[in-house]
Every structure is written in structure tokens, then in C-alpha cells.
Short mmCIF file of C-alpha atoms and ligand atoms in Angstrom, two decimals:
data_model
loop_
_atom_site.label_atom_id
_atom_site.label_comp_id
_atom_site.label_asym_id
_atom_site.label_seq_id
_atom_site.Cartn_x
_atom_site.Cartn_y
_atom_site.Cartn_z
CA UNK A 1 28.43 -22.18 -11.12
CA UNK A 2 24.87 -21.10 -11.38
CA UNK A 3 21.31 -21.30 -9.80
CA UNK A 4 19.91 -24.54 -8.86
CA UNK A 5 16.31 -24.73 -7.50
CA UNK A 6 15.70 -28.53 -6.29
CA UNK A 7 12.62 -29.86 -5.89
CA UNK A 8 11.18 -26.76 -4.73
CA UNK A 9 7.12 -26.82 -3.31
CA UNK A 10 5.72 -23.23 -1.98
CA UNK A 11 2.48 -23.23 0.08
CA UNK A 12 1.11 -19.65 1.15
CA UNK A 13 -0.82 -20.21 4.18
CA UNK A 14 -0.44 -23.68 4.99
CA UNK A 15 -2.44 -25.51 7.59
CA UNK A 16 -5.35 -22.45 7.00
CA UNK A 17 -8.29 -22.95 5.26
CA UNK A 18 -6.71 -20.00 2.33
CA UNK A 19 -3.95 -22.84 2.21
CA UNK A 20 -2.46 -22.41 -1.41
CA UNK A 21 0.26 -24.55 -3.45
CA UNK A 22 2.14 -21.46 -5.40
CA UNK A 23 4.78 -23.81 -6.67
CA UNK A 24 4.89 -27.66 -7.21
CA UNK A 25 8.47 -29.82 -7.33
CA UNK A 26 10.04 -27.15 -9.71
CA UNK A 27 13.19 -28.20 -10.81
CA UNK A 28 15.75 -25.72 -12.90
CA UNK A 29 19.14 -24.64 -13.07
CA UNK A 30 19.51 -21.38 -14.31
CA UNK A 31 22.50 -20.59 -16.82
CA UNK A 32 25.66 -18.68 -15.86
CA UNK A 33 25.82 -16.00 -17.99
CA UNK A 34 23.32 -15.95 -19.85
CA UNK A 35 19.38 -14.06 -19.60
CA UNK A 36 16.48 -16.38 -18.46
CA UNK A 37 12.74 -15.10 -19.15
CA UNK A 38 10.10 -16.92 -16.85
CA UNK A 39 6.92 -16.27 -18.66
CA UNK A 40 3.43 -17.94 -17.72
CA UNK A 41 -0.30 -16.87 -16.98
CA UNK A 42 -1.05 -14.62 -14.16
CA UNK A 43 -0.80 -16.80 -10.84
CA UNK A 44 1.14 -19.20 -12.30
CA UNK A 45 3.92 -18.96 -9.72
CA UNK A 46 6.25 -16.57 -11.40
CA UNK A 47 7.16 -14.22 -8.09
CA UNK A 48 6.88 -16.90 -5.92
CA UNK A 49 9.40 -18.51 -8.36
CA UNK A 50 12.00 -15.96 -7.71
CA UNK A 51 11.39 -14.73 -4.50
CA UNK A 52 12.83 -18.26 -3.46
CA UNK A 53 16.23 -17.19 -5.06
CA UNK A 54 17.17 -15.11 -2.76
CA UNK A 55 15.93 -16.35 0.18
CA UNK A 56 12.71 -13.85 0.76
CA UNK A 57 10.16 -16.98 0.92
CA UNK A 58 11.54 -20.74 3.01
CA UNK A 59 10.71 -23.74 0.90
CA UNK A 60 7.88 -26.01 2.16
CA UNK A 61 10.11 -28.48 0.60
CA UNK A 62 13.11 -28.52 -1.70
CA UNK A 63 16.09 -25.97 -2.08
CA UNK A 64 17.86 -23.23 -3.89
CA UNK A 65 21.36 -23.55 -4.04
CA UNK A 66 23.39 -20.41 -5.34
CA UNK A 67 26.94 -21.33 -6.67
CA UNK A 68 26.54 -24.52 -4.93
CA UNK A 69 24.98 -22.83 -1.32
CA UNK A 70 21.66 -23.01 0.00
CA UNK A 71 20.59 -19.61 0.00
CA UNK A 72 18.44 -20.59 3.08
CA UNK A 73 20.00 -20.55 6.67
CA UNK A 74 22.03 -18.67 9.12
CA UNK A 75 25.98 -19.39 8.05
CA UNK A 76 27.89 -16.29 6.66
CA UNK A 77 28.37 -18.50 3.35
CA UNK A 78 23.98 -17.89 3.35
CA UNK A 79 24.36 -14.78 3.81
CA UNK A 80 26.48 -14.59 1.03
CA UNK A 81 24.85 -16.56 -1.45
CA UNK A 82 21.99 -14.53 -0.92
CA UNK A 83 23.70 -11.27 -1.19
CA UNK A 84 24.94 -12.03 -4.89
CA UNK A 85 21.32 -12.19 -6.06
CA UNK A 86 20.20 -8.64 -6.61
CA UNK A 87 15.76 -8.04 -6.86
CA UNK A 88 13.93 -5.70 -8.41
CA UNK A 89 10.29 -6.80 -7.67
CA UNK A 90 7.05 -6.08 -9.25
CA UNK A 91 6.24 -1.89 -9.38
CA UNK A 92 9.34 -1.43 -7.24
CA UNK A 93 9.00 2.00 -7.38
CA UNK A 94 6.90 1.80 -4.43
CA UNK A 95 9.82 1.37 -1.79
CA UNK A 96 11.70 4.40 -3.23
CA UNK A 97 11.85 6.15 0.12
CA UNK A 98 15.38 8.47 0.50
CA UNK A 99 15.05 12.46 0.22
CA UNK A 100 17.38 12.32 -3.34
CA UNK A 101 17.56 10.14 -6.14
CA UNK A 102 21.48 9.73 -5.42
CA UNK A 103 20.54 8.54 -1.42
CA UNK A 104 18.43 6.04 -2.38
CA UNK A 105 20.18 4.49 -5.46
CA UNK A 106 23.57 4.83 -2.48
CA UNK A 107 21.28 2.96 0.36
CA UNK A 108 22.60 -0.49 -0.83
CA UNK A 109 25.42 -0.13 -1.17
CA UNK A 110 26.37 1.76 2.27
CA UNK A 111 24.77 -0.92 3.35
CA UNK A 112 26.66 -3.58 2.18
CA UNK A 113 29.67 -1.36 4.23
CA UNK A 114 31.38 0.17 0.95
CA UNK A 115 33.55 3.21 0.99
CA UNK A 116 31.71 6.60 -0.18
CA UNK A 117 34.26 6.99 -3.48
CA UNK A 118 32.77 3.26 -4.50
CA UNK A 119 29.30 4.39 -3.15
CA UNK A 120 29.56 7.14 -5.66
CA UNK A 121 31.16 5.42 -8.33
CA UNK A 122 28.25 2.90 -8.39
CA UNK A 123 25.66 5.63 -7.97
CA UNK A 124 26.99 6.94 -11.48
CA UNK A 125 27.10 3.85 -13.09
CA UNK A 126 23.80 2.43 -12.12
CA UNK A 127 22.51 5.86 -13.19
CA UNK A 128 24.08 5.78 -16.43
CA UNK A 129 22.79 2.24 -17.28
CA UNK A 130 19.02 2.99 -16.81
CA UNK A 131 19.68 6.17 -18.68
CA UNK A 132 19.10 9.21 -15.71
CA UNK A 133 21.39 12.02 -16.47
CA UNK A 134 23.65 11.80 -12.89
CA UNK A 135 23.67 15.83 -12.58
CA UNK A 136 20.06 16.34 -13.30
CA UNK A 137 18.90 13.77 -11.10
CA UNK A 138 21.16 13.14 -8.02
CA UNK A 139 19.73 16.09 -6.05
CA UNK A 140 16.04 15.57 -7.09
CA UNK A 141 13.42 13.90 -4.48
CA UNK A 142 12.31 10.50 -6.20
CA UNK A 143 9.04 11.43 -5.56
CA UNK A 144 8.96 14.63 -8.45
CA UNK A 145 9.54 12.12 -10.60
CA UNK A 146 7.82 10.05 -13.35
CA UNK A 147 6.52 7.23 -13.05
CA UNK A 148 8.97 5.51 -15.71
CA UNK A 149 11.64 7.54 -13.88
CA UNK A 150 11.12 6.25 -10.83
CA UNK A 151 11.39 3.06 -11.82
CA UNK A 152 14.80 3.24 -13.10
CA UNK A 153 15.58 4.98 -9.90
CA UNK A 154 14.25 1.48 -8.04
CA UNK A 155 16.05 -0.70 -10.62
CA UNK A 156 19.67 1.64 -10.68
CA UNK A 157 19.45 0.87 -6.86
CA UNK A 158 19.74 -2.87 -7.53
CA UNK A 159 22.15 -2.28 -10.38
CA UNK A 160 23.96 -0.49 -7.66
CA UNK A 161 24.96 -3.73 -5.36
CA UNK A 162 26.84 -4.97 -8.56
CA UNK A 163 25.36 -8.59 -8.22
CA UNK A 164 26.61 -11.44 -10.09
CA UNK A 165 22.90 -12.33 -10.59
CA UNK A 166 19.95 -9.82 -11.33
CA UNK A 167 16.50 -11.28 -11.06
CA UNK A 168 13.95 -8.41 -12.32
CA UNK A 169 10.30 -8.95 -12.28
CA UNK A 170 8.44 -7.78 -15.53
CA UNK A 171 10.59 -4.77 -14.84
CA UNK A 172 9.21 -3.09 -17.99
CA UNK A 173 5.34 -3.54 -17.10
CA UNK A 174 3.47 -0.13 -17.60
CA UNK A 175 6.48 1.79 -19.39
CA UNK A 176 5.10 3.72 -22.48
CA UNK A 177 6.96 2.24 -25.61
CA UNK A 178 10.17 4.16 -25.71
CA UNK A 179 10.73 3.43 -21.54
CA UNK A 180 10.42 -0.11 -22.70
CA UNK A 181 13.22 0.13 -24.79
CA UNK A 182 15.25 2.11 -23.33
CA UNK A 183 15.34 0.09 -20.14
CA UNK A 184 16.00 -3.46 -22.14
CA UNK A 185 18.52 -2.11 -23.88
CA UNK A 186 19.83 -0.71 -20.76
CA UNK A 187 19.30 -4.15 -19.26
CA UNK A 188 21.25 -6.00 -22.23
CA UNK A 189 23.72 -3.32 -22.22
CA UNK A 190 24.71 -3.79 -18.34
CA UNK A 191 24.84 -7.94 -19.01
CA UNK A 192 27.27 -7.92 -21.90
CA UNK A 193 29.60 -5.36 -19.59
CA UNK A 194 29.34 -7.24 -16.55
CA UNK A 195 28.39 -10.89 -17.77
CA UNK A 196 26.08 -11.30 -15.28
CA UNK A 197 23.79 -13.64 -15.09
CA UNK A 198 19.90 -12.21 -15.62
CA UNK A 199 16.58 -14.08 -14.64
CA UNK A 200 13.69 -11.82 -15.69
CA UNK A 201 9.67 -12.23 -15.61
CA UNK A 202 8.41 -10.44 -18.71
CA UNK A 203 4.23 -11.13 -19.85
CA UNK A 204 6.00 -9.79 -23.39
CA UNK A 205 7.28 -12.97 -25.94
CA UNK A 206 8.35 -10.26 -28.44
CA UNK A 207 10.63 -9.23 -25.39
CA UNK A 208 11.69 -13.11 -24.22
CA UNK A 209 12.40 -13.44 -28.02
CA UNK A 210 14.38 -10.44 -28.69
CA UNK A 211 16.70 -10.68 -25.82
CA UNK A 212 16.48 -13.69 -23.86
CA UNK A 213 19.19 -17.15 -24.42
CA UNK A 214 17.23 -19.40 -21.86
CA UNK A 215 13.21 -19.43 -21.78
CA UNK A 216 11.05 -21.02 -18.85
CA UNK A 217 7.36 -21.46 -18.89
CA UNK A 218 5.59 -21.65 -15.97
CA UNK A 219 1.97 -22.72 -15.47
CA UNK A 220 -0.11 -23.55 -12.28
CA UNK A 221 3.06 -23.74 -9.83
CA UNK A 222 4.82 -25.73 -12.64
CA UNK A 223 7.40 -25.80 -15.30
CA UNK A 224 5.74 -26.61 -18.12
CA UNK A 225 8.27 -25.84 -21.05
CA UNK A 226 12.25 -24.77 -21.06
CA UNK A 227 14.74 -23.79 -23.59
CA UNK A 228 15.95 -21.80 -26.16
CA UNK A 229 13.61 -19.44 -27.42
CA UNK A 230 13.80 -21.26 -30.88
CA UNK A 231 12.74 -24.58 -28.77
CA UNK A 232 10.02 -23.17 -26.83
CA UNK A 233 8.32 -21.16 -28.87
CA UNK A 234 8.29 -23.76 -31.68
CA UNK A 235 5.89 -25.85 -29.28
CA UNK A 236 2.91 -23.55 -29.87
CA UNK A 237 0.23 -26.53 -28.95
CA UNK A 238 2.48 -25.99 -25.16
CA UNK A 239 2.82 -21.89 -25.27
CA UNK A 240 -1.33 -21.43 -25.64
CA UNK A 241 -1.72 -24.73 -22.65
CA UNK A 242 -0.01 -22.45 -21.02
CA UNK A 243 -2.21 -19.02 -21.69
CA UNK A 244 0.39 -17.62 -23.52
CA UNK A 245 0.95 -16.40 -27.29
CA UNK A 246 3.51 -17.10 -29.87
CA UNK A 247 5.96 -13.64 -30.50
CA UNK A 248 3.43 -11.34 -32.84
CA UNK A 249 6.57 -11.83 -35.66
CA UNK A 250 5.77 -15.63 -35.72
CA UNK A 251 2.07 -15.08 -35.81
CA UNK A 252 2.48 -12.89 -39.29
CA UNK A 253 4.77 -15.12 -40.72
CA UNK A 254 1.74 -17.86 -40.09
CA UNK A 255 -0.18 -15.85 -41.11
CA UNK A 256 1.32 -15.47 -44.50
CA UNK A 257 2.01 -19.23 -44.94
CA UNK A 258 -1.63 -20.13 -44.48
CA UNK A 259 -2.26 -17.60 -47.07
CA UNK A 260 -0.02 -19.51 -49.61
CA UNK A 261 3.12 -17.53 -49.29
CA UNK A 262 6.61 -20.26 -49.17
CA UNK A 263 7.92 -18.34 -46.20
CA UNK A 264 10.04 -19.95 -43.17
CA UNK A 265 7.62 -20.08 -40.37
CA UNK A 266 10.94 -20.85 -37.30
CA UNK A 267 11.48 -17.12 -37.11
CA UNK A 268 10.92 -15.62 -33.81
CA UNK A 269 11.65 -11.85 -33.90
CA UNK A 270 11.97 -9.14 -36.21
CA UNK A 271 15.43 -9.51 -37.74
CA UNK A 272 14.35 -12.85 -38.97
CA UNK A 273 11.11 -12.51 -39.63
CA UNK A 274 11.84 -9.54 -42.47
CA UNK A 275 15.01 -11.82 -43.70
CA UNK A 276 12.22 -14.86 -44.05
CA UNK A 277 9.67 -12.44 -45.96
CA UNK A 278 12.36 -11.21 -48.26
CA UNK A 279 13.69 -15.29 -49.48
CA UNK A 280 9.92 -15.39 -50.05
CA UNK A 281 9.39 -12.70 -51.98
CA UNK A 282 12.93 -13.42 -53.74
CA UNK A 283 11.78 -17.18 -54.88
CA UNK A 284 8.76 -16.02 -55.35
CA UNK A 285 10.18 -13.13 -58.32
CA UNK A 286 12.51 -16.21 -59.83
CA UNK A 287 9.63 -18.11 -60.09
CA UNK A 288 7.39 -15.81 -61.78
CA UNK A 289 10.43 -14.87 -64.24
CA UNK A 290 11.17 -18.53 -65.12
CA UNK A 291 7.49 -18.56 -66.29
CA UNK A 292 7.10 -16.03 -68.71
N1 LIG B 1 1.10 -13.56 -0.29
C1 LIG B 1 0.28 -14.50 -0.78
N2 LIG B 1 -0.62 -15.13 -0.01
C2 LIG B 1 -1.42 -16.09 -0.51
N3 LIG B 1 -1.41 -16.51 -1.78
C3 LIG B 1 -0.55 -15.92 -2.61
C4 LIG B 1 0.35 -14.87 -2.16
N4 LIG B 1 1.11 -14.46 -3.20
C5 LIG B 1 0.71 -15.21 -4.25
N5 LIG B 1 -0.27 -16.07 -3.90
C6 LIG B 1 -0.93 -17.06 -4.78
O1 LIG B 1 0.08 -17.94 -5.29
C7 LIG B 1 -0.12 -18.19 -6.69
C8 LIG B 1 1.12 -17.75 -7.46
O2 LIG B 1 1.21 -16.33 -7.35
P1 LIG B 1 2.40 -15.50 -8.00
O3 LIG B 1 2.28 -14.11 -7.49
O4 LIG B 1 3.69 -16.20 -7.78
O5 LIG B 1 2.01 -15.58 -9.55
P2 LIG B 1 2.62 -14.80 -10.80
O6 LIG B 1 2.88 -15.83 -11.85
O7 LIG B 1 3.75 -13.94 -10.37
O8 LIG B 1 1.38 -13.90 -11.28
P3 LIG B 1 1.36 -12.43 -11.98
O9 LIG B 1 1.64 -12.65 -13.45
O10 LIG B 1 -0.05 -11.98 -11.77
O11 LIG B 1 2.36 -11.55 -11.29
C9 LIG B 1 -1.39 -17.46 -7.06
O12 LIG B 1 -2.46 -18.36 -7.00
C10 LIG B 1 -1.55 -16.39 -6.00
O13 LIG B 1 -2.90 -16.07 -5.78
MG1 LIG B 2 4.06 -11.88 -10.38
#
């Protein structure tokens, strides 16, 4: 079972003269399982993308069926399918609203009707995965906090509802360095423990390279590219259509091959990248020796 989107058109404002066409016949199916990155210039139809998959924006045309269910209409089994895919929008610290940090990340789930001990249970959790400390923070007001801390109070309140899929939109943008981290790993950590299945925007292709199984690139209400990250970012003719750069790693390693270097240019983060420069230095050193 997974996400389907079928031939899926969005038009803000239709029938006005502001009428807009935010997405275009976009057809995917999301993997079980697995984390999907949706990358693409801004306005390229990215949020309008996802807030389809839970039912927040109504097709002009086309559907989104969740484990087989349109995620659109009125049935219980609509309901559901829309209830198993947890959002974290863009800056979603801004609807932090409770009096504690332990209320809000709880105002899901009471609302979804669970018992306090769960409510609790999953207050901890969620707190644990985006790394707040669940004694220092429960009694705090969200609103003493930084603004990296709020936003893990916004995303542990999504983590909260325990959702079989977790769409989070560039949920990192604006974090200094180490909140970046922190909250992918604390992103990655919660998939591998749950094996839920992750759909996340992220303007970072060190980030979609590093951690992501599935890529999609988006560009004017389209899908321009999709695949692994080895297969998508290997098209870099389709990656700068698209307004978008190659991870830095690949760049270097490029870089170094246009300088003359024999060095594997199919590397797309880090760990490959220094395992690449070091074969290159290595035949490089048997080379020379065979020489002298
Ligand atoms: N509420 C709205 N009303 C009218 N037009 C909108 C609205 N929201 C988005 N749009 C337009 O729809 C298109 C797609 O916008 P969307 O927000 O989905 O892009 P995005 O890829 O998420 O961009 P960003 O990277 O800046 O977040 C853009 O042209 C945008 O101006
Ligand atoms: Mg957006």
C-alpha cells in the first residue's frame, strides 16, 4: 500500500482573473516505507503538492488515493485515509498555541479520542525524537522558546498522532547547522523505529542525498525528474532545467576531474565522495611508483 496521486491539476483562484495552475496532471506513487524528497524552484508546486495528500486542498481534477482511498470525501474510510497522513507545514511554529509545551504536543492526540496514559506516552516519545528534554520542557510556555525549539515543539506534535505517513515541509529551513542535524537525524531515527513512510520538501540536495531512497523533482506544477538519488542527480542537464544544483560533494568531485584527477564522478554525498578521492589518490601513488 502507499500514496497514489492520479492525474492531479490544482488551480488557485479559478474562474478570477489571479486564476493560477499550481499543479499540472502530476502523476506519482509514493513508496511504502521508504523517505521521498520533493525538491524544485520556489513556486514550483511543492506545498500545493502535498497539501493534496491529506486532503487540505480538492483537486480541480485527478485524485489522491491513500492505501487505495481517496483521501477526498465524506465516508469514515476518508476520514481515515486522511487521518494516517500526519503535516508539518512550512514555519509551523506559527500555530503553536497551548499554555505548555506538553498541551500542545498532547492536542492531537486527545483529539484523535486517546486515553491520557497513551496521550502521555506519545508526548514523551515525540519529545524524545526531536531531542527536548521531557522534564525541562513539558511545563514551559512554547512561546519562551527558541525559535529552533519551537519548531520541534510543532513537529513532536505531528510525531505525536503516530502516522503511518509523515509529510514535512522543508522542516529544517532556517535551523542554524547543528538544529539541522539534529532534527534529520531525529527524523531518520523515528523512520527506521516506526517504518513509516516519509515525504519531505527540502531546498537542500546535500540533505535529499544523505537521507532520502526516493527523489522527485518538481518544476512549474510538474514532475520533471524521479528516482533514486543516484538516478536523479546523475541527470545534471535536468537538475539545473529545473533551478536546482547538483549535491556540493558531486560538484568537488567535478571539480577535481576537470582538473585531471581519475576520480569517480557518481558519488553523491560525503561517505562516497572521500572513498572516491582516496582510489584516486591510491592509483594515483601506484602510478607514480611504477614510474620511477
Ligand atoms: N494560496 C494561494 N493563492 C494563489 N496562488 C497560490 C497560493 N499558494 C500558492 N500559489 C501559487 O501556486 C504556485 C505553487 O506554489 P507553491 O507554494 O506550491 O510552491 P512551492 O514549490 O512550495 O514554493 P516554495 O519553495 O517557495 O515554498 C506558485 O505560483 C504560487 O504563487
Ligand atoms: Mg512551499
Amino acid at each position: 500500500m502507499s500514496i497514489e496521486i492520479k492525474n492531479l491539476k490544482h488551480i488557485y483562484m479559478p474562474r478570477t482573473p489571479y486564476e493560477r495552475l499550481a499543479l499540472d496532471d502530476v502523476n506519482l506513487t509514493i513508496p511504502q516505507g521508504k523517505i521521498t524528497a520533493i525538491a524544485g524552484h520556489t513556486g514550483s508546486g511543492k506545498s500545493t503538492l502535498i497539501q493534496h495528500l491529506n486532503g487540505l486542498l480538492e483537486p480541480a481534477e485527478g485524485q489522491v488515493l491513500v492505501d487505495g482511498v481517496s483521501v477526498i470525501g465524506k465516508k469514515p474510510e476518508n476520514k481515515k485515509a486522511r487521518r494516517s497522513v500526519g503535516m508539518v507545514f512550512q514555519y509551523p511554529e506559527h500555530q503553536l498555541f497551548e499554555e505548555t509545551v506538553a498541551k500542545d504536543i498532547a492536542f492531537g492526540p486527545r483529539n484523535y479520542g486517546c486515553s491520557e496514559e497513551d496521550i502521555q506516552q506519545r508526548v514523551k516519545a515525540a519529545m524524545d525524537f526531536v531531542k527536548l528534554d521531557y522534564d525541562t520542557y513539558k511545563d514551559r510556555s512554547p512561546f519562551q522558546l527558541s525559535g529552533g525549539q519551537m519548531r520541534r515543539v510543532a513537529i513532536a506534535g505531528v510525531v505525536a498522532l503516530e502516522t503511518p505517513y509523515l509529510v514535512l515541509d522543508e522542516p529544517t529551513a532556517g535551523l542554524d547547522p547543528v538544529g539541522r542535524e539534529e532534527l534529520m537525524n531525529g527524523i531518520v531515527k523515528l523512520h527506521k523505529k516506526k517504518n513509516n513512510t516519509v515525504i519531505m520538501v527540502s531546498h537542500s540536495m546535500d540533505d535529499i542525498a544523505r537521507f532520502a531512497d526516493h527523489v522527485i523533482i518538481m518544476a512549474h506544477g510538474r514532475v520533471l525528474l524521479e528516482g533514486t538519488p543516484a538516478q536523479v542527480f546523475s541527470r545534471e542537464d535536468f537538475i539545473h532545467q529545473a533551478g536546482l544544483e547538483v549535491p556540493r560533494v558531486t560538484a568537488i568531485v567535478k571539480a577535481l576531474k576537470a582538473e585531471g584527477v581519475a576520480v569517480a564522478t557518481d558519488v553523491y554525498n560525503m561517505e562516497d565522495a572521500v572513498k572516491a578521492i582516496w582510489q584516486a589518490l591510491a592509483k594515483k601513488k601506484a602510478g607514480g611508483a611504477g614510474k620511477c
